Amino acid sequence: MKAMVDAEGRLALPQEIQEAAGLQPGMALEAHWRDGRIEIEVAPLPVTLVRRGHFLVAVPDVPTEPLTAATVEATLKAGRKPTCVTW
């Protein structure tokens, strides 16, 4: 799939890639040049660890949208590896 760089130096990613990666308008990304390749990844969310009772909780340093049950479920599903057991 091709991506284009415009006259302003902005990289336009195909919609299919944006959707597959879960990219949203305004989302911060990091770009790196490694071994002759451009690598783009979602920038980590800056957090502060706060003690709440016996637990350390990561609290975002910037305002964020609350997580929905659908977002959590989709994230869990994407992170699971399919397993197959044969007997």
mmCIF file of N, CA and C in Angstrom:
data_model
loop_
_atom_site.group_PDB
_atom_site.id
_atom_site.type_symbol
_atom_site.label_atom_id
_atom_site.label_comp_id
_atom_site.label_asym_id
_atom_site.label_seq_id
_atom_site.Cartn_x
_atom_site.Cartn_y
_atom_site.Cartn_z
ATOM 1 N N MET A 1 0.837 -1.163 0.000
ATOM 2 C CA MET A 1 0.000 0.000 0.000
ATOM 3 C C MET A 1 0.891 1.238 0.000
ATOM 4 N N LYS A 2 0.555 2.215 -0.776
ATOM 5 C CA LYS A 2 1.369 3.419 -0.867
ATOM 6 C C LYS A 2 0.851 4.496 0.077
ATOM 7 N N ALA A 3 1.792 5.277 0.598
ATOM 8 C CA ALA A 3 1.481 6.469 1.381
ATOM 9 C C ALA A 3 2.171 7.632 0.675
ATOM 10 N N MET A 4 1.638 8.816 0.839
ATOM 11 C CA MET A 4 2.182 9.977 0.142
ATOM 12 C C MET A 4 2.652 11.033 1.142
ATOM 13 N N VAL A 5 3.729 11.732 0.770
ATOM 14 C CA VAL A 5 4.195 12.890 1.523
ATOM 15 C C VAL A 5 3.790 14.111 0.709
ATOM 16 N N ASP A 6 3.064 15.057 1.357
ATOM 17 C CA ASP A 6 2.619 16.240 0.624
ATOM 18 C C ASP A 6 3.702 17.324 0.641
ATOM 19 N N ALA A 7 3.412 18.458 0.007
ATOM 20 C CA ALA A 7 4.381 19.550 -0.116
ATOM 21 C C ALA A 7 4.786 20.122 1.241
ATOM 22 N N GLU A 8 3.947 19.948 2.252
ATOM 23 C CA GLU A 8 4.249 20.437 3.601
ATOM 24 C C GLU A 8 5.066 19.427 4.403
ATOM 25 N N GLY A 9 5.328 18.247 3.824
ATOM 26 C CA GLY A 9 6.098 17.220 4.519
ATOM 27 C C GLY A 9 5.256 16.294 5.373
ATOM 28 N N ARG A 10 3.933 16.383 5.238
ATOM 29 C CA ARG A 10 3.041 15.521 6.019
ATOM 30 C C ARG A 10 2.858 14.189 5.311
ATOM 31 N N LEU A 11 2.819 13.138 6.105
ATOM 32 C CA LEU A 11 2.636 11.794 5.578
ATOM 33 C C LEU A 11 1.156 11.435 5.651
ATOM 34 N N ALA A 12 0.576 11.078 4.525
ATOM 35 C CA ALA A 12 -0.830 10.682 4.479
ATOM 36 C C ALA A 12 -0.896 9.160 4.395
ATOM 37 N N LEU A 13 -1.414 8.536 5.448
ATOM 38 C CA LEU A 13 -1.552 7.081 5.476
ATOM 39 C C LEU A 13 -2.907 6.680 4.913
ATOM 40 N N PRO A 14 -2.966 5.581 4.181
ATOM 41 C CA PRO A 14 -4.255 5.109 3.673
ATOM 42 C C PRO A 14 -5.237 4.844 4.822
ATOM 43 N N GLN A 15 -6.502 5.104 4.568
ATOM 44 C CA GLN A 15 -7.553 4.930 5.570
ATOM 45 C C GLN A 15 -7.554 3.521 6.145
ATOM 46 N N GLU A 16 -7.308 2.526 5.302
ATOM 47 C CA GLU A 16 -7.301 1.132 5.752
ATOM 48 C C GLU A 16 -6.235 0.905 6.839
ATOM 49 N N ILE A 17 -5.065 1.501 6.662
ATOM 50 C CA ILE A 17 -4.001 1.379 7.664
ATOM 51 C C ILE A 17 -4.388 2.117 8.938
ATOM 52 N N GLN A 18 -4.953 3.307 8.798
ATOM 53 C CA GLN A 18 -5.377 4.079 9.971
ATOM 54 C C GLN A 18 -6.385 3.297 10.802
ATOM 55 N N GLU A 19 -7.357 2.706 10.136
ATOM 56 C CA GLU A 19 -8.387 1.948 10.853
ATOM 57 C C GLU A 19 -7.803 0.703 11.511
ATOM 58 N N ALA A 20 -6.952 -0.026 10.791
ATOM 59 C CA ALA A 20 -6.360 -1.246 11.338
ATOM 60 C C ALA A 20 -5.490 -0.942 12.554
ATOM 61 N N ALA A 21 -4.824 0.221 12.546
ATOM 62 C CA ALA A 21 -3.948 0.605 13.652
ATOM 63 C C ALA A 21 -4.692 1.339 14.761
ATOM 64 N N GLY A 22 -5.974 1.633 14.545
ATOM 65 C CA GLY A 22 -6.752 2.347 15.556
ATOM 66 C C GLY A 22 -6.361 3.805 15.693
ATOM 67 N N LEU A 23 -5.832 4.397 14.617
ATOM 68 C CA LEU A 23 -5.410 5.796 14.669
ATOM 69 C C LEU A 23 -6.614 6.721 14.601
ATOM 70 N N GLN A 24 -6.554 7.786 15.385
ATOM 71 C CA GLN A 24 -7.608 8.792 15.426
ATOM 72 C C GLN A 24 -6.999 10.149 15.085
ATOM 73 N N PRO A 25 -7.788 11.083 14.529
ATOM 74 C CA PRO A 25 -7.258 12.418 14.241
ATOM 75 C C PRO A 25 -6.682 13.066 15.506
ATOM 76 N N GLY A 26 -5.516 13.669 15.366
ATOM 77 C CA GLY A 26 -4.878 14.339 16.493
ATOM 78 C C GLY A 26 -4.046 13.429 17.384
ATOM 79 N N MET A 27 -4.059 12.122 17.129
ATOM 80 C CA MET A 27 -3.301 11.179 17.951
ATOM 81 C C MET A 27 -1.804 11.405 17.736
ATOM 82 N N ALA A 28 -1.043 11.432 18.837
ATOM 83 C CA ALA A 28 0.403 11.636 18.750
ATOM 84 C C ALA A 28 1.095 10.351 18.301
ATOM 85 N N LEU A 29 2.011 10.503 17.350
ATOM 86 C CA LEU A 29 2.782 9.375 16.838
ATOM 87 C C LEU A 29 4.268 9.691 16.969
ATOM 88 N N GLU A 30 5.090 8.650 17.010
ATOM 89 C CA GLU A 30 6.538 8.812 16.982
ATOM 90 C C GLU A 30 7.056 8.143 15.722
ATOM 91 N N ALA A 31 7.995 8.810 15.052
ATOM 92 C CA ALA A 31 8.597 8.258 13.840
ATOM 93 C C ALA A 31 10.096 8.113 14.062
ATOM 94 N N HIS A 32 10.638 7.001 13.585
ATOM 95 C CA HIS A 32 12.064 6.708 13.741
ATOM 96 C C HIS A 32 12.623 6.205 12.415
ATOM 97 N N TRP A 33 13.898 6.491 12.178
ATOM 98 C CA TRP A 33 14.622 5.962 11.026
ATOM 99 C C TRP A 33 15.551 4.887 11.559
ATOM 100 N N ARG A 34 15.303 3.629 11.198
ATOM 101 C CA ARG A 34 16.103 2.505 11.686
ATOM 102 C C ARG A 34 16.419 1.550 10.544
ATOM 103 N N ASP A 35 17.689 1.278 10.376
ATOM 104 C CA ASP A 35 18.133 0.285 9.390
ATOM 105 C C ASP A 35 17.497 0.490 8.017
ATOM 106 N N GLY A 36 17.435 1.738 7.572
ATOM 107 C CA GLY A 36 16.893 2.030 6.250
ATOM 108 C C GLY A 36 15.384 1.991 6.158
ATOM 109 N N ARG A 37 14.699 1.978 7.308
ATOM 110 C CA ARG A 37 13.232 1.923 7.315
ATOM 111 C C ARG A 37 12.672 3.047 8.173
ATOM 112 N N ILE A 38 11.509 3.509 7.804
ATOM 113 C CA ILE A 38 10.772 4.456 8.635
ATOM 114 C C ILE A 38 9.807 3.641 9.481
ATOM 115 N N GLU A 39 9.884 3.810 10.785
ATOM 116 C CA GLU A 39 8.971 3.122 11.703
ATOM 117 C C GLU A 39 8.102 4.171 12.387
ATOM 118 N N ILE A 40 6.808 3.934 12.383
ATOM 119 C CA ILE A 40 5.855 4.847 13.006
ATOM 120 C C ILE A 40 5.087 4.065 14.050
ATOM 121 N N GLU A 41 4.983 4.641 15.249
ATOM 122 C CA GLU A 41 4.221 3.987 16.310
ATOM 123 C C GLU A 41 3.494 5.038 17.136
ATOM 124 N N VAL A 42 2.461 4.599 17.813
ATOM 125 C CA VAL A 42 1.705 5.502 18.678
ATOM 126 C C VAL A 42 2.610 5.939 19.821
ATOM 127 N N ALA A 43 2.636 7.243 20.088
ATOM 128 C CA ALA A 43 3.455 7.777 21.178
ATOM 129 C C ALA A 43 2.881 7.303 22.509
ATOM 130 N N PRO A 44 3.744 6.923 23.439
ATOM 131 C CA PRO A 44 3.231 6.486 24.738
ATOM 132 C C PRO A 44 2.547 7.639 25.463
ATOM 133 N N LEU A 45 1.512 7.309 26.196
ATOM 134 C CA LEU A 45 0.774 8.298 26.977
ATOM 135 C C LEU A 45 1.583 8.622 28.229
ATOM 136 N N PRO A 46 1.908 9.903 28.460
ATOM 137 C CA PRO A 46 2.655 10.231 29.677
ATOM 138 C C PRO A 46 1.768 10.030 30.909
ATOM 139 N N VAL A 47 2.287 9.303 31.883
ATOM 140 C CA VAL A 47 1.520 9.009 33.098
ATOM 141 C C VAL A 47 2.374 9.270 34.333
ATOM 142 N N THR A 48 1.691 9.444 35.451
ATOM 143 C CA THR A 48 2.330 9.533 36.757
ATOM 144 C C THR A 48 1.795 8.384 37.591
ATOM 145 N N LEU A 49 2.690 7.694 38.306
ATOM 146 C CA LEU A 49 2.256 6.607 39.179
ATOM 147 C C LEU A 49 1.819 7.190 40.513
ATOM 148 N N VAL A 50 0.588 6.864 40.908
ATOM 149 C CA VAL A 50 -0.004 7.375 42.144
ATOM 150 C C VAL A 50 -0.385 6.181 43.010
ATOM 151 N N ARG A 51 -0.013 6.232 44.277
ATOM 152 C CA ARG A 51 -0.368 5.143 45.190
ATOM 153 C C ARG A 51 -1.821 5.324 45.633
ATOM 154 N N ARG A 52 -2.600 4.267 45.452
ATOM 155 C CA ARG A 52 -3.994 4.240 45.916
ATOM 156 C C ARG A 52 -4.149 2.983 46.742
ATOM 157 N N GLY A 53 -4.116 3.162 48.045
ATOM 158 C CA GLY A 53 -4.137 2.003 48.931
ATOM 159 C C GLY A 53 -2.847 1.231 48.775
ATOM 160 N N HIS A 54 -2.965 -0.064 48.477
ATOM 161 C CA HIS A 54 -1.796 -0.920 48.293
ATOM 162 C C HIS A 54 -1.336 -0.971 46.838
ATOM 163 N N PHE A 55 -1.970 -0.197 45.971
ATOM 164 C CA PHE A 55 -1.690 -0.292 44.540
ATOM 165 C C PHE A 55 -1.051 0.982 44.005
ATOM 166 N N LEU A 56 -0.226 0.820 42.967
ATOM 167 C CA LEU A 56 0.247 1.954 42.182
ATOM 168 C C LEU A 56 -0.623 2.019 40.938
ATOM 169 N N VAL A 57 -1.181 3.188 40.686
ATOM 170 C CA VAL A 57 -2.088 3.374 39.560
ATOM 171 C C VAL A 57 -1.464 4.381 38.596
ATOM 172 N N ALA A 58 -1.456 4.065 37.308
ATOM 173 C CA ALA A 58 -0.954 4.984 36.286
ATOM 174 C C ALA A 58 -2.053 5.990 35.960
ATOM 175 N N VAL A 59 -1.799 7.253 36.265
ATOM 176 C CA VAL A 59 -2.766 8.324 36.019
ATOM 177 C C VAL A 59 -2.235 9.180 34.869
ATOM 178 N N PRO A 60 -3.024 9.371 33.801
ATOM 179 C CA PRO A 60 -2.557 10.161 32.659
ATOM 180 C C PRO A 60 -2.207 11.588 33.073
ATOM 181 N N ASP A 61 -1.121 12.118 32.505
ATOM 182 C CA ASP A 61 -0.707 13.495 32.772
ATOM 183 C C ASP A 61 -1.493 14.500 31.942
ATOM 184 N N VAL A 62 -2.199 14.031 30.930
ATOM 185 C CA VAL A 62 -2.999 14.891 30.066
ATOM 186 C C VAL A 62 -4.423 14.346 30.034
ATOM 187 N N PRO A 63 -5.408 15.205 29.780
ATOM 188 C CA PRO A 63 -6.788 14.713 29.711
ATOM 189 C C PRO A 63 -6.945 13.664 28.607
ATOM 190 N N THR A 64 -7.698 12.624 28.901
ATOM 191 C CA THR A 64 -7.952 11.558 27.930
ATOM 192 C C THR A 64 -9.434 11.205 27.944
ATOM 193 N N GLU A 65 -9.862 10.581 26.867
ATOM 194 C CA GLU A 65 -11.233 10.083 26.803
ATOM 195 C C GLU A 65 -11.355 8.866 27.715
ATOM 196 N N PRO A 66 -12.470 8.721 28.420
ATOM 197 C CA PRO A 66 -12.637 7.518 29.239
ATOM 198 C C PRO A 66 -12.701 6.273 28.356
ATOM 199 N N LEU A 67 -12.177 5.164 28.875
ATOM 200 C CA LEU A 67 -12.252 3.905 28.143
ATOM 201 C C LEU A 67 -13.672 3.366 28.200
ATOM 202 N N THR A 68 -14.142 2.886 27.068
ATOM 203 C CA THR A 68 -15.452 2.250 27.037
ATOM 204 C C THR A 68 -15.256 0.745 27.157
ATOM 205 N N ALA A 69 -16.305 0.054 27.515
ATOM 206 C CA ALA A 69 -16.245 -1.409 27.592
ATOM 207 C C ALA A 69 -15.884 -1.991 26.227
ATOM 208 N N ALA A 70 -16.395 -1.380 25.155
ATOM 209 C CA ALA A 70 -16.107 -1.870 23.805
ATOM 210 C C ALA A 70 -14.618 -1.724 23.475
ATOM 211 N N THR A 71 -14.008 -0.608 23.887
ATOM 212 C CA THR A 71 -12.581 -0.399 23.645
ATOM 213 C C THR A 71 -11.749 -1.418 24.404
ATOM 214 N N VAL A 72 -12.093 -1.654 25.657
ATOM 215 C CA VAL A 72 -11.362 -2.632 26.468
ATOM 216 C C VAL A 72 -11.485 -4.021 25.855
ATOM 217 N N GLU A 73 -12.676 -4.406 25.456
ATOM 218 C CA GLU A 73 -12.896 -5.727 24.860
ATOM 219 C C GLU A 73 -12.113 -5.881 23.556
ATOM 220 N N ALA A 74 -12.137 -4.844 22.713
ATOM 221 C CA ALA A 74 -11.403 -4.903 21.445
ATOM 222 C C ALA A 74 -9.900 -5.012 21.690
ATOM 223 N N THR A 75 -9.397 -4.302 22.694
ATOM 224 C CA THR A 75 -7.970 -4.363 23.026
ATOM 225 C C THR A 75 -7.594 -5.746 23.531
ATOM 226 N N LEU A 76 -8.415 -6.305 24.393
ATOM 227 C CA LEU A 76 -8.151 -7.651 24.900
ATOM 228 C C LEU A 76 -8.163 -8.674 23.770
ATOM 229 N N LYS A 77 -9.155 -8.556 22.897
ATOM 230 C CA LYS A 77 -9.278 -9.502 21.790
ATOM 231 C C LYS A 77 -8.080 -9.391 20.847
ATOM 232 N N ALA A 78 -7.624 -8.178 20.577
ATOM 233 C CA ALA A 78 -6.485 -7.975 19.676
ATOM 234 C C ALA A 78 -5.192 -8.515 20.278
ATOM 235 N N GLY A 79 -5.100 -8.504 21.602
ATOM 236 C CA GLY A 79 -3.885 -8.961 22.261
ATOM 237 C C GLY A 79 -3.819 -10.455 22.484
ATOM 238 N N ARG A 80 -4.930 -11.126 22.331
ATOM 239 C CA ARG A 80 -4.950 -12.578 22.542
ATOM 240 C C ARG A 80 -4.432 -13.302 21.319
ATOM 241 N N LYS A 81 -3.634 -14.312 21.564
ATOM 242 C CA LYS A 81 -3.149 -15.141 20.468
ATOM 243 C C LYS A 81 -4.073 -16.340 20.342
ATOM 244 N N PRO A 82 -4.448 -16.668 19.118
ATOM 245 C CA PRO A 82 -5.293 -17.855 18.956
ATOM 246 C C PRO A 82 -4.524 -19.104 19.381
ATOM 247 N N THR A 83 -5.219 -19.966 20.056
ATOM 248 C CA THR A 83 -4.596 -21.227 20.461
ATOM 249 C C THR A 83 -5.371 -22.371 19.833
ATOM 250 N N CYS A 84 -4.665 -23.389 19.506
ATOM 251 C CA CYS A 84 -5.291 -24.554 18.897
ATOM 252 C C CYS A 84 -4.739 -25.793 19.586
ATOM 253 N N VAL A 85 -5.625 -26.592 20.101
ATOM 254 C CA VAL A 85 -5.208 -27.827 20.754
ATOM 255 C C VAL A 85 -5.714 -28.984 19.911
ATOM 256 N N THR A 86 -4.810 -29.861 19.552
ATOM 257 C CA THR A 86 -5.216 -31.051 18.804
ATOM 258 C C THR A 86 -4.863 -32.275 19.620
ATOM 259 N N TRP A 87 -5.713 -33.262 19.557
ATOM 260 C CA TRP A 87 -5.496 -34.510 20.309
ATOM 261 C C TRP A 87 -5.324 -35.639 19.365
#
